[in-house]
């Protein structure tokens, strides 16, 4: 009996989407922590090839007074401190917003295999052409980017910036 590959592919895609939502929910919990501390609410979770969360972090730029304290870089630093290995082949990073150019560069150089982001960022997110430039420069490094339309991230960011722009609300 011949297999129906269209159905198999649909099942695989559904499984991946369910996993992506599960881990994005965990990144969102990190974003809520950032929000609680009056940081831009961005969270990130790093997952290994076996589906185990190996690091979690949230944006801490105000707390650390450092432009390097983005959630993505915090995750990389936590993983490195615990595992003493900067090569992250086979991992997936879930982050609640599209990574900026600085973070994208760090993710490429760290060899993160896959990045799933919850919402786009027209102002700060790395563009497709910038991503293409990285893949042109680092031909042997492969980081795939995946957009997951995660409404909770968008709503939390809108709420945060609305409150910042309208004091007293």
Coordinates of C-alpha atoms in Angstrom, one line a residue:
X1 CA 0.0 0.0 0.0
X2 CA 1.5 3.3 -1.1
X3 CA 1.8 6.0 1.6
X4 CA -0.1 9.3 1.1
X5 CA 2.9 11.7 1.4
X6 CA 0.6 14.7 1.4
X7 CA -1.0 13.5 4.6
X8 CA 2.4 12.6 6.1
X9 CA 3.7 16.1 5.3
X10 CA 0.6 17.7 6.8
X11 CA 1.0 15.6 10.0
X12 CA 4.6 16.6 10.3
X13 CA 3.7 20.3 9.8
X14 CA 1.0 20.1 12.4
X15 CA 3.4 18.4 14.9
X16 CA 6.0 21.1 14.3
X17 CA 3.4 23.9 14.7
X18 CA 2.2 22.4 18.0
X19 CA 5.8 22.2 19.3
X20 CA 6.6 25.7 18.1
X21 CA 3.5 27.1 20.0
X22 CA 4.5 25.1 23.1
X23 CA 8.0 26.6 23.2
X24 CA 6.8 30.0 22.1
X25 CA 4.5 30.0 25.1
X26 CA 7.6 29.4 27.3
X27 CA 9.4 32.3 25.6
X28 CA 6.3 34.4 26.3
X29 CA 6.5 33.6 30.0
X30 CA 10.0 35.1 29.9
X31 CA 8.7 38.2 28.1
X32 CA 6.2 38.6 31.0
X33 CA 9.1 38.6 33.4
X34 CA 10.7 41.4 31.5
X35 CA 7.4 43.3 31.5
X36 CA 7.1 42.8 35.3
X37 CA 10.6 44.5 35.6
X38 CA 9.6 47.4 33.3
X39 CA 11.8 46.1 30.5
X40 CA 10.8 45.8 26.9
X41 CA 8.9 42.5 27.1
X42 CA 11.0 40.2 25.0
X43 CA 11.6 36.6 26.0
X44 CA 13.7 33.7 24.6
X45 CA 14.0 30.0 25.1
X46 CA 16.7 27.7 23.6
X47 CA 15.7 24.1 22.9
X48 CA 18.1 21.3 22.0
X49 CA 17.7 18.7 19.3
X50 CA 15.9 16.4 21.8
X51 CA 13.3 19.0 22.6
X52 CA 14.7 19.9 26.0
X53 CA 14.8 23.6 27.1
X54 CA 18.5 24.3 27.8
X55 CA 18.3 28.0 28.5
X56 CA 15.7 30.7 29.2
X57 CA 16.1 34.5 29.4
X58 CA 14.4 37.8 28.9
X59 CA 15.4 41.3 27.9
X60 CA 17.4 43.1 30.7
X61 CA 18.8 46.2 29.0
X62 CA 17.6 48.6 31.6
X63 CA 18.5 46.4 34.6
X64 CA 22.0 45.8 33.2
X65 CA 22.3 49.2 31.5
X66 CA 23.7 47.4 28.5
X67 CA 22.7 47.3 24.9
X68 CA 24.0 43.8 24.9
X69 CA 21.4 42.5 27.3
X70 CA 18.9 41.4 24.6
X71 CA 16.9 38.3 25.4
X72 CA 18.7 36.3 22.6
X73 CA 22.2 37.2 23.8
X74 CA 21.2 36.5 27.4
X75 CA 20.1 33.0 26.4
X76 CA 23.4 32.4 24.6
X77 CA 25.3 33.6 27.6
X78 CA 23.4 31.4 30.0
X79 CA 23.8 28.3 27.8
X80 CA 27.6 29.0 27.4
X81 CA 28.1 29.5 31.2
X82 CA 26.4 26.2 32.0
X83 CA 27.7 24.1 29.1
X84 CA 31.1 25.6 28.1
X85 CA 30.3 25.1 24.4
X86 CA 29.4 27.9 22.1
X87 CA 28.5 25.7 19.2
X88 CA 24.7 25.3 19.2
X89 CA 24.2 23.1 16.1
X90 CA 20.8 21.3 16.3
X91 CA 19.2 23.9 18.6
X92 CA 16.2 26.0 18.1
X93 CA 15.8 29.5 19.6
X94 CA 12.2 30.7 20.3
X95 CA 12.0 34.5 20.7
X96 CA 8.9 36.6 21.0
X97 CA 10.0 39.2 18.4
X98 CA 12.1 39.1 15.3
X99 CA 15.8 39.3 16.2
X100 CA 17.7 42.5 15.5
X101 CA 20.8 42.5 13.3
X102 CA 23.2 42.2 16.2
X103 CA 21.4 39.2 17.7
X104 CA 21.0 37.6 14.3
X105 CA 24.8 37.8 13.8
X106 CA 25.3 36.2 17.2
X107 CA 22.8 33.4 16.4
X108 CA 24.5 32.7 13.1
X109 CA 28.0 32.6 14.7
X110 CA 26.7 30.4 17.5
X111 CA 25.4 28.0 14.9
X112 CA 21.8 28.0 16.1
X113 CA 20.1 25.8 13.5
X114 CA 16.6 27.3 13.7
X115 CA 15.1 30.6 15.0
X116 CA 11.3 30.9 15.5
X117 CA 10.1 34.4 16.2
X118 CA 6.6 35.4 17.4
X119 CA 6.1 38.7 15.8
X120 CA 7.9 40.9 13.3
X121 CA 9.7 44.2 14.0
X122 CA 9.7 46.7 11.1
X123 CA 11.9 49.1 13.1
X124 CA 14.5 46.8 14.6
X125 CA 14.1 43.3 13.1
X126 CA 16.8 42.1 10.7
X127 CA 15.5 42.2 7.2
X128 CA 15.5 39.4 4.6
X129 CA 18.3 41.1 2.7
X130 CA 20.4 41.3 5.9
X131 CA 19.8 37.7 6.6
X132 CA 20.8 36.9 3.1
X133 CA 24.0 38.8 3.6
X134 CA 24.9 36.6 6.6
X135 CA 24.3 33.4 4.7
X136 CA 26.5 34.8 1.9
X137 CA 29.3 35.6 4.3
X138 CA 29.0 32.5 6.4
X139 CA 28.4 30.0 3.7
X140 CA 28.9 26.9 5.9
X141 CA 26.7 28.2 8.7
X142 CA 23.0 27.6 8.4
X143 CA 20.4 29.3 10.5
X144 CA 16.8 29.1 9.2
X145 CA 14.3 31.8 10.3
X146 CA 10.6 31.0 10.9
X147 CA 7.8 33.4 11.6
X148 CA 5.1 32.2 14.0
X149 CA 2.2 34.7 14.1
X150 CA 2.0 34.8 17.9
X151 CA -0.7 37.3 18.9
X152 CA 0.2 37.4 22.6
X153 CA 3.7 38.8 21.8
X154 CA 2.2 41.6 19.7
X155 CA -0.4 42.5 22.3
X156 CA 2.1 42.6 25.2
X157 CA 4.5 44.8 23.2
X158 CA 1.6 47.1 22.2
X159 CA 0.5 47.4 25.9
X160 CA 4.0 48.1 27.1
X161 CA 4.7 50.9 24.6
X162 CA 1.2 52.3 25.1
X163 CA 1.9 52.6 28.8
X164 CA 5.3 54.1 28.2
X165 CA 3.9 56.8 25.9
X166 CA 0.8 57.5 28.1
X167 CA 2.1 57.9 31.6
X168 CA -0.6 57.7 34.3
X169 CA -2.6 54.9 32.6

